[in-house]
Coordinates of N, CA and C and ligand atoms in Angstrom, one line a residue:
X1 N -49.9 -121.0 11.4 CA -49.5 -122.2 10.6 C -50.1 -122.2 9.2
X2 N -49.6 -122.7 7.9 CA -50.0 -122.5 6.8 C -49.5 -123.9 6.7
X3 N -50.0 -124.5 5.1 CA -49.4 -125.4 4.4 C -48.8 -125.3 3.4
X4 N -47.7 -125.9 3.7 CA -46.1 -125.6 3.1 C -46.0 -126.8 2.1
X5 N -44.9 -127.1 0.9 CA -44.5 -128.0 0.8 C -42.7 -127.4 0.6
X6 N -42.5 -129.0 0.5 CA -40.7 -129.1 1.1 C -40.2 -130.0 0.4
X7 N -38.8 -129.9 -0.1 CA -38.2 -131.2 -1.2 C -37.5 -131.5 -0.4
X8 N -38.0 -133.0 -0.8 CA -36.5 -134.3 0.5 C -35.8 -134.7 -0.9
X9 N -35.0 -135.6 -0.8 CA -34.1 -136.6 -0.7 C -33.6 -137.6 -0.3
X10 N -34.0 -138.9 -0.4 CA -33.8 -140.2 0.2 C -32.5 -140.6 -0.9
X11 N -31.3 -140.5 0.5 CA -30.5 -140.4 -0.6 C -29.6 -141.9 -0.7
X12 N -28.5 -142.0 -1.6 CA -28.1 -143.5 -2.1 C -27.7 -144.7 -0.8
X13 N -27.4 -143.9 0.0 CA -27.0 -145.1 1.5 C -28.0 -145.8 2.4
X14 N -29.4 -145.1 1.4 CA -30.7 -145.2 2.3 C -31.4 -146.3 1.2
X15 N -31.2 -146.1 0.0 CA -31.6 -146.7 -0.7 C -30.8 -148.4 -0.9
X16 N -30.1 -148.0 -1.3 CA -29.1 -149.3 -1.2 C -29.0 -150.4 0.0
X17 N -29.8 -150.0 1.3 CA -30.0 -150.8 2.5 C -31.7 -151.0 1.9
X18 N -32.4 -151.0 1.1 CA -33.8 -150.9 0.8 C -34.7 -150.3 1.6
X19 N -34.6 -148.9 2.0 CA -35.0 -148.4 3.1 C -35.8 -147.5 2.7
X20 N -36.2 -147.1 1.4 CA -37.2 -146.0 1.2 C -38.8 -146.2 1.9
X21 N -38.9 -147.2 2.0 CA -40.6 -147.3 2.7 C -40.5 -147.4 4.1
X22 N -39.4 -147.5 4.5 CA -38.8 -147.5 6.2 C -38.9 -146.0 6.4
X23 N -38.4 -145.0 5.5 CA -38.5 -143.8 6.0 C -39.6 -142.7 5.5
X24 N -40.3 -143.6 4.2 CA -41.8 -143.0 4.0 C -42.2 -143.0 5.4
X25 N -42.3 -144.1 5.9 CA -43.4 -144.6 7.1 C -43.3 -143.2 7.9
X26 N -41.9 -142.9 8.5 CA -41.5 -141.9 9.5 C -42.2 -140.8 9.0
X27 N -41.7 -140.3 7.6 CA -42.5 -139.1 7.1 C -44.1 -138.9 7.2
X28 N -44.8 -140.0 7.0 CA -46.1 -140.3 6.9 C -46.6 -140.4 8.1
X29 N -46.0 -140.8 9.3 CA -46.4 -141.2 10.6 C -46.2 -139.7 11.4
X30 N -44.9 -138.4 10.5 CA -45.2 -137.5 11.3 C -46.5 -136.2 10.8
X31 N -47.2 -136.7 9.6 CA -48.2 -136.3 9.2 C -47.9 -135.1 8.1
X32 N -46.8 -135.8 7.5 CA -46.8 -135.2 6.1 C -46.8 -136.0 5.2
X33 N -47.3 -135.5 3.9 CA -48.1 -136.1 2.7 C -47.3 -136.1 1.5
X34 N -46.8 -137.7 0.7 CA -45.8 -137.4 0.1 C -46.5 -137.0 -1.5
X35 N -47.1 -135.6 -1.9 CA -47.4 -135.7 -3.0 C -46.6 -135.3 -4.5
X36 N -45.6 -136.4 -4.4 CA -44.7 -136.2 -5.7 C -43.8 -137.2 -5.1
X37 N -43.1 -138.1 -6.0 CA -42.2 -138.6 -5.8 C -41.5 -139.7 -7.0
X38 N -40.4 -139.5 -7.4 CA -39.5 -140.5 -8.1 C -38.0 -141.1 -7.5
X39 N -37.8 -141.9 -8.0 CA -36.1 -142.3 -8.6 C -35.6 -142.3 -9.2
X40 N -34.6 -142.1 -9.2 CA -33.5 -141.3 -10.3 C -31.9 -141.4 -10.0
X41 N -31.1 -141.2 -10.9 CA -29.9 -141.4 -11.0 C -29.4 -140.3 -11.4
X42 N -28.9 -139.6 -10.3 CA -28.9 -137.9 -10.4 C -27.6 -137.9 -11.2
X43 N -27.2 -137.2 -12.1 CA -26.1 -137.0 -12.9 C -24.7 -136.2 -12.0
X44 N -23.5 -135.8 -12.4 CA -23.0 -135.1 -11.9 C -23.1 -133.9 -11.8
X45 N -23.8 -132.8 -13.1 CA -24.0 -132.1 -13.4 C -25.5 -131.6 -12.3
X46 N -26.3 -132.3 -12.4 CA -27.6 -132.3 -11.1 C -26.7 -132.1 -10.0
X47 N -26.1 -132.9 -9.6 CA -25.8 -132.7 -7.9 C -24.9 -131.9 -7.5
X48 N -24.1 -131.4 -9.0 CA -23.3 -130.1 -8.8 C -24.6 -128.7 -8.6
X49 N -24.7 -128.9 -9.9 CA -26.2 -127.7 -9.6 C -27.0 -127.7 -8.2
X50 N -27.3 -128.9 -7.8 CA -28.2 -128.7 -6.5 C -27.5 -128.3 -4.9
X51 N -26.3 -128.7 -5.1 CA -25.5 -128.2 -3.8 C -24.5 -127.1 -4.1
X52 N -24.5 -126.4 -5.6 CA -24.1 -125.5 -5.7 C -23.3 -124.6 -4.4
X53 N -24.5 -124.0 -3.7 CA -24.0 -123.3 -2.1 C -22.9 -123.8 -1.5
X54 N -22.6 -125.4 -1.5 CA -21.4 -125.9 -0.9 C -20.2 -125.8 -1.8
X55 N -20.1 -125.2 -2.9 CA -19.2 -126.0 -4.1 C -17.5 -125.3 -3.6
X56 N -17.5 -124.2 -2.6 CA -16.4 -124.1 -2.0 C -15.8 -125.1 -1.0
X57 N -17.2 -125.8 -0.3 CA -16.5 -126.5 1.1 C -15.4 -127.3 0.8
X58 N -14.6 -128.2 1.8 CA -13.5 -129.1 1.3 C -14.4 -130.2 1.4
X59 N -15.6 -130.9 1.4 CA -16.2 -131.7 0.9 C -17.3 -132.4 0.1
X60 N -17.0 -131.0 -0.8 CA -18.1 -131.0 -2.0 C -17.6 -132.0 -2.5
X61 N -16.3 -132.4 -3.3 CA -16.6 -133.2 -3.9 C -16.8 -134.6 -3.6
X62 N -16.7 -134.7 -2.5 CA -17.2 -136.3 -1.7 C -18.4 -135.9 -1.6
X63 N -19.4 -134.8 -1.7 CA -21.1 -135.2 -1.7 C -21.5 -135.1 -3.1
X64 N -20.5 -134.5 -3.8 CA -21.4 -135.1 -5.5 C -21.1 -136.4 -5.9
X65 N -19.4 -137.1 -5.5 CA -19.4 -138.7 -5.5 C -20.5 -139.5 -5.0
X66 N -20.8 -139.5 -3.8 CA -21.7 -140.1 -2.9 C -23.1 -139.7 -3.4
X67 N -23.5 -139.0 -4.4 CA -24.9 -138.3 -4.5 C -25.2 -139.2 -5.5
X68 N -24.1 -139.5 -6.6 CA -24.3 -139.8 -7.7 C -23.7 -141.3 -7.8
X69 N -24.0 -142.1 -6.4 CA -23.3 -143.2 -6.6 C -24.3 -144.5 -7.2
X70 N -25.4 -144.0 -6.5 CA -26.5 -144.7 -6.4 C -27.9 -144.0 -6.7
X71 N -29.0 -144.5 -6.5 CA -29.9 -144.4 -6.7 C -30.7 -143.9 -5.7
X72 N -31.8 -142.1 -6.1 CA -32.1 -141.5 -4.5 C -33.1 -141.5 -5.5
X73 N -34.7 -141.1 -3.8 CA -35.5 -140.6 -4.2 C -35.9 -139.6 -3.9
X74 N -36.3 -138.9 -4.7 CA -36.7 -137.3 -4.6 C -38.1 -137.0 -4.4
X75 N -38.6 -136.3 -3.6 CA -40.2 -136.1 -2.8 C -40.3 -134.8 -3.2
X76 N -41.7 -134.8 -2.5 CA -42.2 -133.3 -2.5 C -43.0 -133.4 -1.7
X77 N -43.1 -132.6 -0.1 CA -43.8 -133.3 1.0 C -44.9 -132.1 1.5
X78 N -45.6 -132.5 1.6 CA -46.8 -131.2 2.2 C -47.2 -131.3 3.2
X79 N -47.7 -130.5 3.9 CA -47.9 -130.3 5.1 C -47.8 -128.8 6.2
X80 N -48.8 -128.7 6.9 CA -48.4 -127.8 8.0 C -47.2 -127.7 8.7
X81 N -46.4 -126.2 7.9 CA -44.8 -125.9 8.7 C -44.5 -127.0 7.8
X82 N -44.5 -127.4 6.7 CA -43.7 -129.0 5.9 C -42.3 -128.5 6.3
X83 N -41.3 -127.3 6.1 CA -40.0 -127.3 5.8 C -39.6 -127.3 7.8
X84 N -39.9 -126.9 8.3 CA -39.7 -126.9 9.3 C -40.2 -128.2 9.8
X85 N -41.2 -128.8 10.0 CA -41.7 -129.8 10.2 C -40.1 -131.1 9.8
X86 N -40.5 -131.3 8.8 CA -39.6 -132.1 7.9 C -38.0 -132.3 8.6
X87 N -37.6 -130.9 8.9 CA -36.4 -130.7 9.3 C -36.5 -131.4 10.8
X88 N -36.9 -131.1 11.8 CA -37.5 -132.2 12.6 C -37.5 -133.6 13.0
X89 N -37.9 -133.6 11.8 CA -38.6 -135.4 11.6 C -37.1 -135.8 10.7
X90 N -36.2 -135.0 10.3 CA -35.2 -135.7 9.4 C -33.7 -135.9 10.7
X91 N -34.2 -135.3 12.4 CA -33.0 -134.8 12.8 C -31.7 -134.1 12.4
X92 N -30.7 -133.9 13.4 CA -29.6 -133.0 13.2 C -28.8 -133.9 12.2
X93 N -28.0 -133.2 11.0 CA -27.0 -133.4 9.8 C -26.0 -134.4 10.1
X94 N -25.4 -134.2 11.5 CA -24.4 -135.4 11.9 C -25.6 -136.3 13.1
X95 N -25.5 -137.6 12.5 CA -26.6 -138.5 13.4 C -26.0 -138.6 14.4
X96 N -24.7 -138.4 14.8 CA -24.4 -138.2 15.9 C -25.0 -137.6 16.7
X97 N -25.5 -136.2 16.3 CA -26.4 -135.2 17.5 C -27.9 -135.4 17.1
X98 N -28.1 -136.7 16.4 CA -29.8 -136.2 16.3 C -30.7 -137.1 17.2
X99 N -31.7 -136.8 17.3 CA -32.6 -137.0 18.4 C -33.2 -138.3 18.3
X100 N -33.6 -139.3 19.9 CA -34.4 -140.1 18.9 C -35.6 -140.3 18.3
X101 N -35.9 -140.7 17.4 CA -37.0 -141.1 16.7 C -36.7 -140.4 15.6
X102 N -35.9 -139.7 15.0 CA -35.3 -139.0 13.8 C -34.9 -140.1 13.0
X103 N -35.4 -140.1 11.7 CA -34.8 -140.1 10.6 C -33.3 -141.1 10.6
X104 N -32.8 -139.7 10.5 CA -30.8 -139.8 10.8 C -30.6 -140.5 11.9
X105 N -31.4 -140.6 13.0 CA -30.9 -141.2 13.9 C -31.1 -142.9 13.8
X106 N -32.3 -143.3 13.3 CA -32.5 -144.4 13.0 C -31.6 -145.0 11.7
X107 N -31.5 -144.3 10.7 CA -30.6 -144.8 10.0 C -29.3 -144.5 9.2
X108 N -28.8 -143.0 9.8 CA -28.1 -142.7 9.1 C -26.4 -143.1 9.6
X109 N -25.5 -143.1 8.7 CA -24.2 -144.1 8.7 C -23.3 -143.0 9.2
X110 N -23.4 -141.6 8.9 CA -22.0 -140.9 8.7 C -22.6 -139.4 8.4
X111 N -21.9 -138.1 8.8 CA -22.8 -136.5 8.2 C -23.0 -137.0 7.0
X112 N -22.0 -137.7 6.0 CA -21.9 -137.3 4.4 C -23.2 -138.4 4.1
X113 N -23.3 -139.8 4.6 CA -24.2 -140.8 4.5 C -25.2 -140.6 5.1
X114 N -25.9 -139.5 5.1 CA -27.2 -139.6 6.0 C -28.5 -139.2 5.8
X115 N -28.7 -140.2 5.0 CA -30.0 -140.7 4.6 C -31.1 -140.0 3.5
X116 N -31.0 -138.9 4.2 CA -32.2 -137.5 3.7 C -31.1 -136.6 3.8
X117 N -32.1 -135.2 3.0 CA -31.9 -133.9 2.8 C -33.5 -133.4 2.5
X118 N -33.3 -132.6 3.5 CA -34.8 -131.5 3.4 C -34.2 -130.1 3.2
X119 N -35.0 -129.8 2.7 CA -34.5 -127.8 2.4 C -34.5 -127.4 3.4
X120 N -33.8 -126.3 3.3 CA -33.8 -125.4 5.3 C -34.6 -124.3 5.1
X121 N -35.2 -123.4 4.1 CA -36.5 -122.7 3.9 C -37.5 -123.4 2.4
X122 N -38.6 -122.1 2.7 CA -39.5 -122.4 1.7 C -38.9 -121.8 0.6
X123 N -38.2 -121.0 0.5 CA -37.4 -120.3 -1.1 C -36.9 -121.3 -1.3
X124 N -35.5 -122.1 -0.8 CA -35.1 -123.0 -1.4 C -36.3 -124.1 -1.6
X125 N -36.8 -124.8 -1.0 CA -37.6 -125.6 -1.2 C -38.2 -125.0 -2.8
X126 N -38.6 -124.2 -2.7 CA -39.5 -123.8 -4.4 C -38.2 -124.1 -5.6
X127 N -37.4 -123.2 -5.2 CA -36.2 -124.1 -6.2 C -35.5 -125.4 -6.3
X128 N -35.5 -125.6 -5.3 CA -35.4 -127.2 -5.5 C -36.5 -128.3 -5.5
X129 N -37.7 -128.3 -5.6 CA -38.6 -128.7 -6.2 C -38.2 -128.4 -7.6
X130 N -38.6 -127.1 -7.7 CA -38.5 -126.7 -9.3 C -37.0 -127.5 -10.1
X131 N -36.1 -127.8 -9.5 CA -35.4 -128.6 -10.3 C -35.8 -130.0 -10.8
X132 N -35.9 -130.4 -10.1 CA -36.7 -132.1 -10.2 C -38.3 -132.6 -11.0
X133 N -39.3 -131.2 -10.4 CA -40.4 -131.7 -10.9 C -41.0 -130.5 -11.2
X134 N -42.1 -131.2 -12.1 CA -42.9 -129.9 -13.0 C -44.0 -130.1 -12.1
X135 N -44.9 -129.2 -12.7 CA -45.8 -128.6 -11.5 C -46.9 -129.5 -11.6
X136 N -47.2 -130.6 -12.9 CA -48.3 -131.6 -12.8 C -47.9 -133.0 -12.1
X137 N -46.7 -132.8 -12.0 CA -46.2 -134.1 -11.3 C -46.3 -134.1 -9.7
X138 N -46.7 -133.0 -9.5 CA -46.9 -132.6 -8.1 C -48.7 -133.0 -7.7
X139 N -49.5 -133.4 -6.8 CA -50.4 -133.9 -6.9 C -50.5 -134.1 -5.3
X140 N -51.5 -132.7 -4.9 CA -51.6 -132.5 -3.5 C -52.8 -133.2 -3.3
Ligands
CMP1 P1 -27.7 -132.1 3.1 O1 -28.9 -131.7 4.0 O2 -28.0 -133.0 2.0 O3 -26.9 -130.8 2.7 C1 -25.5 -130.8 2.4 C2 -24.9 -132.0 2.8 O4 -23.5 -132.0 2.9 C3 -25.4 -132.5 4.1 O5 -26.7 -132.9 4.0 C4 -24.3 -133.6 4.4 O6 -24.7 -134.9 4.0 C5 -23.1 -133.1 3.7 N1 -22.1 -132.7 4.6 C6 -22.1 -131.8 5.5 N2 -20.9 -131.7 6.2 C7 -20.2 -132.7 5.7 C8 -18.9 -133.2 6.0 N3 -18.1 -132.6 6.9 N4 -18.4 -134.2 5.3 C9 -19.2 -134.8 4.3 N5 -20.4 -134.4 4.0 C10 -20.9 -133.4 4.7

C-alpha cells in the first residue's frame, strides 16, 4: 500500500441538486483526504482536452455538452490506493450496476449524469491533476 493521490470531478448534475458536501462526506467517510479543491466552469476547449480518449465515441459530444453546462468541482484526493480506492467509493459508471453505498448509486441520474469522475490510474491521475491545478494549490 503507498499513498496515492487521484483527481475527481463532482460534476454539473451533482452540483445543481446542491450536493457537493453530500459527496465530500462519502469521500471523507471512506478515508480519503480532500487536499485541493475548486469550482469552475469548465470551457469547451477544457472538456474537449480532458476526455480527449473518448473524442471518437458516439457520445462525446453529449459529455462535453453536459460537462460544460454547469458548474463542477474538481479535487485532488489522497490517500492509501487513492485511485483505486476512489474508484470504489465512486461505484460502477452506469448507476445502474453500482453497488450500495457508492457514490453513483446514491446519487447518480443516468451513465452520462453521474455525478463524479475519478481517474482509472495514477498516470492519468498526474495528468489530470496537472491540468486543473498547480502544484501549490495542492496541500497534503
Ligand atoms: P467518466 O468517468 O467521467 O469518464 C467518461 C464519461 O463518459 C463517463 O464518466 C460517463 O459519464 C460518460 N459516458 C460513458 N458512457 C456513456 C454513454 N453511453 N452515454 C453518455 N455518456 C457516457
Amino acid at each position: 500500500m503507498s499513498i496515492q493521490r487521484t483527481f475527481s470531478i463532482i460534476k454539473p448534475d451533482a452540483t445543481e441538486r446542491n450536493l457537493t458536501g453530500a459527496v465530500n462526506a462519502v469521500i471523507e467517510s471512506a478515508g480519503l483526504r480532500i487536499v485541493a479543491q475548486k469550482r469552475l466552469l469548465m470551457s469547451r476547449r477544457e472538456a474537449e482536452t480532458f476526455y480527449a480518449v473518448h473524442k471518437e465515441r458516439p457520445f462525446f459530444g453529449e459529455l462535453v455538452d453536459f460537462m460544460t453546462s454547469g458548474p463542477v468541482v474538481v479535487q485532488v484526493l489522497e490517500g492509501e490506493n487513492a485511485v483505486m480506492r476512489y474508484r470504489d467509493v465512486m461505484g460502477a459508471t452506469n448507476p445502474a450496476n453500482a453497488a450500495e453505498g457508492t457514490i453513483r448509486k446514491k446519487f447518480a441520474r443516468s451513465i452520462g449524469e453521474n455525478s463524479v469522475h475519478g481517474s482509472d490510474s495514477p498516470e492519468n491521475a498526474a495528468i489530470e491533476i496537472a491540468q486543473f491545478f498547480s502544484g501549490n494549490e495542492i496541500v497534503g
